[in-house]
PDB file of C-alpha atoms and ligand atoms in Angstrom:
ATOM      1  CA  MET A   1      37.095 -21.195   0.684  1.00 47.00           C
ATOM      2  CA  ASP A   2      36.757 -20.998   4.472  1.00 59.00           C
ATOM      3  CA  LYS A   3      33.429 -19.954   5.972  1.00 75.00           C
ATOM      4  CA  ALA A   4      34.809 -16.541   6.904  1.00 76.00           C
ATOM      5  CA  GLY A   5      35.153 -15.686   3.211  1.00 88.00           C
ATOM      6  CA  ILE A   6      31.531 -16.512   2.403  1.00 95.00           C
ATOM      7  CA  PRO A   7      29.285 -13.404   2.531  1.00 96.00           C
ATOM      8  CA  VAL A   8      26.083 -13.386   4.552  1.00 97.00           C
ATOM      9  CA  VAL A   9      23.147 -10.984   4.378  1.00 97.00           C
ATOM     10  CA  THR A  10      20.828 -11.111   7.382  1.00 98.00           C
ATOM     11  CA  ILE A  11      17.156 -10.141   7.233  1.00 97.00           C
ATOM     12  CA  ASP A  12      15.495  -9.960  10.637  1.00 97.00           C
ATOM     13  CA  GLY A  13      12.112  -8.694  11.689  1.00 94.00           C
ATOM     14  CA  PRO A  14       8.759  -9.615  13.180  1.00 91.00           C
ATOM     15  CA  SER A  15       6.224 -12.011  11.732  1.00 84.00           C
ATOM     16  CA  GLY A  16       4.560 -10.635   8.590  1.00 84.00           C
ATOM     17  CA  SER A  17       7.202  -7.961   7.942  1.00 89.00           C
ATOM     18  CA  GLY A  18       7.840  -9.514   4.533  1.00 88.00           C
ATOM     19  CA  LYS A  19      11.104 -11.155   5.633  1.00 91.00           C
ATOM     20  CA  GLY A  20      10.431 -14.551   4.103  1.00 91.00           C
ATOM     21  CA  THR A  21       9.352 -13.365   0.664  1.00 91.00           C
ATOM     22  CA  ILE A  22      12.018 -10.667   0.499  1.00 95.00           C
ATOM     23  CA  SER A  23      14.845 -12.939   1.677  1.00 96.00           C
ATOM     24  CA  ARG A  24      13.890 -15.681  -0.751  1.00 94.00           C
ATOM     25  CA  ALA A  25      13.668 -13.224  -3.674  1.00 94.00           C
ATOM     26  CA  LEU A  26      17.014 -11.699  -2.711  1.00 96.00           C
ATOM     27  CA  ALA A  27      18.699 -15.115  -2.478  1.00 95.00           C
ATOM     28  CA  GLU A  28      17.305 -15.974  -5.901  1.00 93.00           C
ATOM     29  CA  ARG A  29      18.514 -12.711  -7.461  1.00 94.00           C
ATOM     30  CA  LEU A  30      22.004 -13.176  -5.982  1.00 95.00           C
ATOM     31  CA  GLY A  31      22.135 -16.924  -6.690  1.00 95.00           C
ATOM     32  CA  TRP A  32      22.907 -17.477  -2.993  1.00 96.00           C
ATOM     33  CA  HIS A  33      21.685 -20.022  -0.448  1.00 96.00           C
ATOM     34  CA  PHE A  34      18.767 -19.255   1.813  1.00 96.00           C
ATOM     35  CA  LEU A  35      18.173 -20.010   5.489  1.00 97.00           C
ATOM     36  CA  ASP A  36      14.620 -19.843   6.839  1.00 96.00           C
ATOM     37  CA  SER A  37      15.579 -20.071  10.518  1.00 97.00           C
ATOM     38  CA  GLY A  38      11.946 -19.774  11.634  1.00 97.00           C
ATOM     39  CA  ALA A  39      11.256 -23.059   9.857  1.00 97.00           C
ATOM     40  CA  LEU A  40      13.846 -24.749  12.102  1.00 98.00           C
ATOM     41  CA  TYR A  41      12.084 -23.502  15.252  1.00 98.00           C
ATOM     42  CA  ARG A  42       8.718 -24.472  13.770  1.00 98.00           C
ATOM     43  CA  ALA A  43      10.097 -27.948  12.952  1.00 98.00           C
ATOM     44  CA  VAL A  44      11.343 -28.474  16.506  1.00 98.00           C
ATOM     45  CA  GLY A  45       7.930 -27.408  17.828  1.00 97.00           C
ATOM     46  CA  LEU A  46       6.235 -29.890  15.517  1.00 97.00           C
ATOM     47  CA  ALA A  47       8.625 -32.721  16.410  1.00 98.00           C
ATOM     48  CA  ALA A  48       8.080 -31.922  20.117  1.00 97.00           C
ATOM     49  CA  SER A  49       4.318 -32.193  19.672  1.00 96.00           C
ATOM     50  CA  TRP A  50       4.699 -35.522  17.813  1.00 96.00           C
ATOM     51  CA  ALA A  51       6.767 -36.814  20.714  1.00 97.00           C
ATOM     52  CA  ASP A  52       4.281 -35.440  23.296  1.00 96.00           C
ATOM     53  CA  ILE A  53       7.004 -33.414  24.944  1.00 97.00           C
ATOM     54  CA  ASP A  54       5.818 -31.080  27.680  1.00 96.00           C
ATOM     55  CA  LEU A  55       6.543 -27.518  26.481  1.00 95.00           C
ATOM     56  CA  ASN A  56       7.788 -26.697  29.996  1.00 95.00           C
ATOM     57  CA  ASP A  57      10.418 -29.457  29.923  1.00 97.00           C
ATOM     58  CA  ASP A  58      13.470 -27.469  28.742  1.00 97.00           C
ATOM     59  CA  ASP A  59      15.854 -30.468  28.747  1.00 97.00           C
ATOM     60  CA  ALA A  60      13.557 -32.616  26.621  1.00 98.00           C
ATOM     61  CA  LEU A  61      12.990 -29.686  24.234  1.00 98.00           C
ATOM     62  CA  ALA A  62      16.721 -29.119  23.884  1.00 98.00           C
ATOM     63  CA  ARG A  63      17.269 -32.823  23.118  1.00 98.00           C
ATOM     64  CA  CYS A  64      14.464 -32.642  20.591  1.00 98.00           C
ATOM     65  CA  ALA A  65      16.089 -29.571  18.962  1.00 98.00           C
ATOM     66  CA  ALA A  66      19.430 -31.383  18.719  1.00 98.00           C
ATOM     67  CA  GLU A  67      17.881 -34.541  17.278  1.00 98.00           C
ATOM     68  CA  THR A  68      15.287 -33.163  14.843  1.00 98.00           C
ATOM     69  CA  SER A  69      16.354 -33.360  11.217  1.00 97.00           C
ATOM     70  CA  VAL A  70      15.040 -30.701   8.847  1.00 98.00           C
ATOM     71  CA  GLN A  71      15.483 -30.883   5.094  1.00 97.00           C
ATOM     72  CA  PHE A  72      14.513 -28.258   2.553  1.00 96.00           C
ATOM     73  CA  VAL A  73      13.809 -29.378  -0.996  1.00 95.00           C
ATOM     74  CA  ASP A  74      13.750 -26.462  -3.443  1.00 89.00           C
ATOM     75  CA  ARG A  75      11.007 -26.175  -6.041  1.00 86.00           C
ATOM     76  CA  LYS A  76      11.111 -23.793  -8.984  1.00 78.00           C
ATOM     77  CA  GLY A  77       8.796 -20.797  -8.457  1.00 75.00           C
ATOM     78  CA  ASP A  78       7.254 -22.227  -5.268  1.00 79.00           C
ATOM     79  CA  ASP A  79       8.083 -22.476  -1.575  1.00 84.00           C
ATOM     80  CA  PRO A  80      10.443 -25.353  -0.820  1.00 90.00           C
ATOM     81  CA  LEU A  81       9.116 -28.595   0.604  1.00 96.00           C
ATOM     82  CA  VAL A  82      10.190 -29.097   4.205  1.00 97.00           C
ATOM     83  CA  PHE A  83      10.735 -32.558   5.656  1.00 98.00           C
ATOM     84  CA  VAL A  84      10.831 -32.944   9.446  1.00 98.00           C
ATOM     85  CA  ASN A  85      12.420 -36.220  10.537  1.00 98.00           C
ATOM     86  CA  GLY A  86      11.752 -37.454   7.006  1.00 98.00           C
ATOM     87  CA  VAL A  87       8.040 -36.505   7.007  1.00 98.00           C
ATOM     88  CA  GLU A  88       6.847 -33.907   4.480  1.00 98.00           C
ATOM     89  CA  SER A  89       5.446 -31.208   6.794  1.00 98.00           C
ATOM     90  CA  SER A  90       5.396 -28.006   4.704  1.00 96.00           C
ATOM     91  CA  SER A  91       1.779 -27.013   5.350  1.00 93.00           C
ATOM     92  CA  ASP A  92       1.760 -28.155   9.002  1.00 95.00           C
ATOM     93  CA  LEU A  93       4.708 -25.832   9.604  1.00 96.00           C
ATOM     94  CA  ARG A  94       2.909 -22.761   8.213  1.00 90.00           C
ATOM     95  CA  THR A  95      -0.078 -22.820  10.603  1.00 88.00           C
ATOM     96  CA  GLU A  96      -0.506 -20.162  13.304  1.00 83.00           C
ATOM     97  CA  LEU A  97      -0.335 -22.953  15.912  1.00 90.00           C
ATOM     98  CA  ALA A  98       3.097 -23.999  14.591  1.00 94.00           C
ATOM     99  CA  GLY A  99       4.196 -20.333  14.738  1.00 91.00           C
ATOM    100  CA  ALA A 100       2.989 -19.901  18.303  1.00 91.00           C
ATOM    101  CA  THR A 101       4.609 -23.182  19.426  1.00 95.00           C
ATOM    102  CA  ALA A 102       7.858 -22.162  17.711  1.00 96.00           C
ATOM    103  CA  SER A 103       7.774 -18.817  19.481  1.00 92.00           C
ATOM    104  CA  ALA A 104       7.272 -20.562  22.854  1.00 94.00           C
ATOM    105  CA  ILE A 105      10.083 -23.093  22.469  1.00 97.00           C
ATOM    106  CA  ALA A 106      12.356 -20.416  20.943  1.00 96.00           C
ATOM    107  CA  ALA A 107      12.393 -18.682  24.333  1.00 94.00           C
ATOM    108  CA  VAL A 108      14.251 -21.682  25.846  1.00 97.00           C
ATOM    109  CA  PRO A 109      17.997 -20.876  25.830  1.00 97.00           C
ATOM    110  CA  ALA A 110      19.055 -24.547  25.449  1.00 97.00           C
ATOM    111  CA  VAL A 111      16.833 -24.897  22.369  1.00 98.00           C
ATOM    112  CA  ARG A 112      18.455 -21.836  20.794  1.00 97.00           C
ATOM    113  CA  ALA A 113      21.930 -23.167  21.655  1.00 98.00           C
ATOM    114  CA  ALA A 114      21.122 -26.532  20.043  1.00 98.00           C
ATOM    115  CA  LEU A 115      20.250 -24.798  16.758  1.00 98.00           C
ATOM    116  CA  VAL A 116      23.278 -22.489  16.440  1.00 98.00           C
ATOM    117  CA  ASP A 117      25.580 -24.831  14.496  1.00 97.00           C
ATOM    118  CA  LYS A 118      22.714 -26.063  12.336  1.00 97.00           C
ATOM    119  CA  GLN A 119      21.983 -22.488  11.269  1.00 98.00           C
ATOM    120  CA  ARG A 120      25.643 -21.655  10.643  1.00 98.00           C
ATOM    121  CA  SER A 121      26.014 -24.767   8.471  1.00 97.00           C
ATOM    122  CA  PHE A 122      23.837 -23.035   5.837  1.00 97.00           C
ATOM    123  CA  ARG A 123      26.709 -20.653   5.158  1.00 97.00           C
ATOM    124  CA  GLN A 124      27.903 -22.127   1.886  1.00 97.00           C
ATOM    125  CA  ALA A 125      29.532 -20.564  -1.190  1.00 97.00           C
ATOM    126  CA  PRO A 126      28.761 -18.348  -2.997  1.00 96.00           C
ATOM    127  CA  GLY A 127      26.783 -16.694  -0.158  1.00 97.00           C
ATOM    128  CA  LEU A 128      23.838 -16.885   2.213  1.00 97.00           C
ATOM    129  CA  VAL A 129      20.713 -14.842   2.855  1.00 98.00           C
ATOM    130  CA  ALA A 130      19.543 -15.643   6.399  1.00 98.00           C
ATOM    131  CA  ASP A 131      16.019 -14.821   7.569  1.00 97.00           C
ATOM    132  CA  GLY A 132      14.976 -14.740  11.238  1.00 96.00           C
ATOM    133  CA  ARG A 133      14.907 -12.792  14.483  1.00 94.00           C
ATOM    134  CA  ASP A 134      18.547 -12.940  15.653  1.00 96.00           C
ATOM    135  CA  MET A 135      20.469 -13.550  12.422  1.00 97.00           C
ATOM    136  CA  GLY A 136      22.328 -10.219  12.598  1.00 97.00           C
ATOM    137  CA  THR A 137      22.678 -10.071  16.378  1.00 96.00           C
ATOM    138  CA  VAL A 138      23.644 -13.635  17.375  1.00 96.00           C
ATOM    139  CA  ILE A 139      24.043 -16.156  14.544  1.00 98.00           C
ATOM    140  CA  PHE A 140      25.917 -14.092  11.942  1.00 97.00           C
ATOM    141  CA  PRO A 141      27.114 -10.932  13.758  1.00 96.00           C
ATOM    142  CA  GLU A 142      29.834 -10.535  11.089  1.00 95.00           C
ATOM    143  CA  ALA A 143      27.312 -10.372   8.186  1.00 96.00           C
ATOM    144  CA  VAL A 144      28.199  -7.913   5.416  1.00 91.00           C
ATOM    145  CA  ILE A 145      24.718  -6.402   5.311  1.00 95.00           C
ATOM    146  CA  LYS A 146      22.138  -6.559   8.073  1.00 97.00           C
ATOM    147  CA  VAL A 147      18.574  -5.537   7.409  1.00 97.00           C
ATOM    148  CA  PHE A 148      15.780  -5.161   9.952  1.00 96.00           C
ATOM    149  CA  LEU A 149      12.306  -5.049   8.411  1.00 95.00           C
ATOM    150  CA  THR A 150       9.248  -3.668  10.132  1.00 92.00           C
ATOM    151  CA  ALA A 151       5.662  -2.933   9.095  1.00 93.00           C
ATOM    152  CA  SER A 152       2.588  -1.840  11.021  1.00 94.00           C
ATOM    153  CA  ALA A 153       0.854  -4.660  12.909  1.00 93.00           C
ATOM    154  CA  ASP A 154      -2.338  -4.055  10.883  1.00 94.00           C
ATOM    155  CA  GLU A 155      -0.536  -4.454   7.581  1.00 93.00           C
ATOM    156  CA  ARG A 156       1.323  -7.533   8.810  1.00 93.00           C
ATOM    157  CA  ALA A 157      -1.947  -9.146   9.910  1.00 94.00           C
ATOM    158  CA  GLU A 158      -3.462  -8.363   6.524  1.00 94.00           C
ATOM    159  CA  ARG A 159      -0.487  -9.927   4.673  1.00 89.00           C
ATOM    160  CA  ARG A 160      -0.693 -13.070   6.802  1.00 89.00           C
ATOM    161  CA  TYR A 161      -4.444 -13.194   6.201  1.00 92.00           C
ATOM    162  CA  LYS A 162      -3.983 -13.122   2.412  1.00 91.00           C
ATOM    163  CA  GLN A 163      -1.139 -15.658   2.539  1.00 86.00           C
ATOM    164  CA  LEU A 164      -3.035 -18.127   4.713  1.00 86.00           C
ATOM    165  CA  LYS A 165      -6.318 -17.717   2.787  1.00 91.00           C
ATOM    166  CA  GLN A 166      -4.450 -18.383  -0.450  1.00 89.00           C
ATOM    167  CA  LYS A 167      -3.145 -21.600   1.071  1.00 84.00           C
ATOM    168  CA  GLY A 168      -6.691 -22.604   2.021  1.00 89.00           C
ATOM    169  CA  PHE A 169      -6.513 -21.973   5.798  1.00 87.00           C
ATOM    170  CA  GLU A 170      -9.662 -20.703   7.605  1.00 89.00           C
ATOM    171  CA  VAL A 171      -8.555 -17.600   9.534  1.00 91.00           C
ATOM    172  CA  THR A 172      -9.971 -14.250  10.624  1.00 95.00           C
ATOM    173  CA  LEU A 173      -8.160 -10.923  10.461  1.00 96.00           C
ATOM    174  CA  SER A 174      -8.901  -9.978  14.075  1.00 96.00           C
ATOM    175  CA  THR A 175      -7.559 -13.304  15.406  1.00 95.00           C
ATOM    176  CA  LEU A 176      -4.417 -12.945  13.295  1.00 93.00           C
ATOM    177  CA  LEU A 177      -3.818  -9.413  14.569  1.00 95.00           C
ATOM    178  CA  ARG A 178      -4.181 -10.601  18.168  1.00 94.00           C
ATOM    179  CA  GLU A 179      -1.796 -13.525  17.545  1.00 92.00           C
ATOM    180  CA  ILE A 180       0.751 -11.313  15.807  1.00 92.00           C
ATOM    181  CA  LEU A 181       0.790  -8.837  18.703  1.00 93.00           C
ATOM    182  CA  ALA A 182       1.165 -11.667  21.231  1.00 92.00           C
ATOM    183  CA  ARG A 183       3.994 -13.268  19.234  1.00 89.00           C
ATOM    184  CA  ASP A 184       5.778  -9.898  18.803  1.00 90.00           C
ATOM    185  CA  ALA A 185       5.661  -9.322  22.552  1.00 91.00           C
ATOM    186  CA  ARG A 186       6.967 -12.817  23.362  1.00 89.00           C
ATOM    187  CA  ASP A 187       9.766 -12.667  20.760  1.00 88.00           C
ATOM    188  CA  ALA A 188      10.842  -9.153  21.764  1.00 89.00           C
ATOM    189  CA  GLU A 189      10.662  -9.610  25.524  1.00 91.00           C
ATOM    190  CA  ARG A 190      12.479 -12.942  25.937  1.00 89.00           C
ATOM    191  CA  PRO A 191      15.835 -12.564  27.716  1.00 90.00           C
ATOM    192  CA  VAL A 192      17.841 -14.647  25.210  1.00 90.00           C
ATOM    193  CA  ALA A 193      18.324 -13.372  21.634  1.00 86.00           C
ATOM    194  CA  PRO A 194      15.239 -11.137  21.646  1.00 89.00           C
ATOM    195  CA  LEU A 195      13.851  -9.720  18.436  1.00 88.00           C
ATOM    196  CA  LYS A 196      15.718  -6.439  17.996  1.00 89.00           C
ATOM    197  CA  PRO A 197      17.749  -4.768  15.258  1.00 93.00           C
ATOM    198  CA  ALA A 198      21.532  -5.168  15.338  1.00 93.00           C
ATOM    199  CA  SER A 199      23.187  -1.811  16.088  1.00 94.00           C
ATOM    200  CA  ASP A 200      24.554  -1.760  12.523  1.00 95.00           C
ATOM    201  CA  ALA A 201      21.338  -2.902  10.814  1.00 96.00           C
ATOM    202  CA  ILE A 202      19.604  -0.972   8.033  1.00 95.00           C
ATOM    203  CA  LEU A 203      15.994  -0.391   9.138  1.00 95.00           C
ATOM    204  CA  ILE A 204      13.323  -0.599   6.453  1.00 94.00           C
ATOM    205  CA  ASP A 205       9.632  -0.008   7.176  1.00 94.00           C
ATOM    206  CA  THR A 206       7.802  -2.007   4.508  1.00 92.00           C
ATOM    207  CA  THR A 207       4.336  -0.572   5.284  1.00 92.00           C
ATOM    208  CA  GLY A 208       2.850   0.395   1.927  1.00 91.00           C
ATOM    209  CA  ILE A 209       5.991  -0.586  -0.037  1.00 91.00           C
ATOM    210  CA  GLY A 210       5.929  -3.411  -2.581  1.00 89.00           C
ATOM    211  CA  ILE A 211       8.181  -6.452  -2.167  1.00 89.00           C
ATOM    212  CA  ASP A 212      10.089  -5.684  -5.375  1.00 93.00           C
ATOM    213  CA  GLU A 213      11.068  -2.225  -4.189  1.00 95.00           C
ATOM    214  CA  VAL A 214      12.420  -3.569  -0.893  1.00 94.00           C
ATOM    215  CA  VAL A 215      14.353  -6.312  -2.707  1.00 96.00           C
ATOM    216  CA  ASP A 216      15.837  -3.691  -5.070  1.00 96.00           C
ATOM    217  CA  ARG A 217      16.884  -1.512  -2.139  1.00 95.00           C
ATOM    218  CA  VAL A 218      18.604  -4.353  -0.301  1.00 94.00           C
ATOM    219  CA  LEU A 219      20.168  -5.683  -3.489  1.00 95.00           C
ATOM    220  CA  ALA A 220      21.636  -2.245  -4.213  1.00 94.00           C
ATOM    221  CA  GLN A 221      23.218  -2.221  -0.726  1.00 91.00           C
ATOM    222  CA  VAL A 222      24.684  -5.693  -1.223  1.00 91.00           C
ATOM    223  CA  LEU A 223      26.092  -4.902  -4.665  1.00 90.00           C
ATOM    224  CA  ALA A 224      27.585  -1.628  -3.415  1.00 90.00           C
ATOM    225  CA  ASN A 225      29.394  -3.484  -0.660  1.00 82.00           C
ATOM    226  CA  PRO A 226      32.893  -4.844  -1.326  1.00 71.00           C
ATOM    227  CA  TYR A 227      32.623  -8.239   0.391  1.00 69.00           C
TER     228      TYR A 227
HETATM  229  O1  LIG B   1       9.841 -16.481  11.135  1.00 80.25           O
HETATM  230  P1  LIG B   1       8.753 -17.424  11.673  1.00 80.25           P
HETATM  231  O2  LIG B   1       7.424 -16.765  11.849  1.00 80.25           O
HETATM  232  O3  LIG B   1       8.661 -18.675  10.870  1.00 80.25           O
HETATM  233  O4  LIG B   1       9.272 -17.850  13.143  1.00 80.25           O
HETATM  234  C1  LIG B   1       8.479 -18.592  14.027  1.00 80.25           C
HETATM  235  C2  LIG B   1       8.915 -18.333  15.470  1.00 80.25           C
HETATM  236  O5  LIG B   1      10.222 -18.873  15.676  1.00 80.25           O
HETATM  237  C3  LIG B   1       9.016 -16.878  15.861  1.00 80.25           C
HETATM  238  O6  LIG B   1       7.805 -16.370  16.401  1.00 80.25           O
HETATM  239  C4  LIG B   1      10.125 -16.841  16.871  1.00 80.25           C
HETATM  240  C5  LIG B   1      10.985 -18.028  16.525  1.00 80.25           C
HETATM  241  N1  LIG B   1      12.232 -17.644  15.856  1.00 80.25           N
HETATM  242  C6  LIG B   1      13.259 -17.231  16.647  1.00 80.25           C
HETATM  243  O7  LIG B   1      13.119 -17.124  17.855  1.00 80.25           O
HETATM  244  N2  LIG B   1      14.476 -16.953  16.083  1.00 80.25           N
HETATM  245  C7  LIG B   1      14.644 -17.028  14.755  1.00 80.25           C
HETATM  246  N3  LIG B   1      15.833 -16.756  14.238  1.00 80.25           N
HETATM  247  C8  LIG B   1      13.578 -17.419  13.919  1.00 80.25           C
HETATM  248  C9  LIG B   1      12.363 -17.704  14.499  1.00 80.25           C
END
């Protein structure tokens, strides 16, 4: 089958909107592949810090994006392990610092360009659920279903707080809220591929809604669609 025949569902939205959990659950229910595009940006940020690359050096960052290898190893009932240049980096990638660095390097157009083909290579039969900021607008504009998730900043901060605490990170709610607002502004205001819903995206506000209900709603849309 050529790539054009392989269906894609895109799930975009800001940090803490529930994208990751919802996309992963949806991919599992459909038996499709899953792309966590944020992990690619986080991995490039991490590799750049290992190589002591100046975050203002766009050319070096773009080279780093082209050269960094990222491998996902699935685990039953748990988040996948992520290897960056062969080094198991799953928990280093989840920190707020890794998120902020990813957001900074993601504003560099050459970094984004270097990751386009890598992201599209995840489109494999029988289908792909792609999670990110520009999946529906730039990477997979032809996706069969595009979803844009939102939630209030307070609720997103609270979700991140619970997630990070569960993983053993020391964080405070007020710091997380501040970081989330700063990251939202940077991701939404950058000139290239800013965080915004595709014109044909379904908008879902997940404030006060459980993950399962959102997954059911998106799943119903996918199953109703003749792809
Ligand atoms: O989804 P995440 O929190 O893991 O993403 C981390 C950062 O990476 C996010 O703040 C912006 C950037 N990113 C992006 O610019 N485009 C994407 N498709 C995914 C993430």
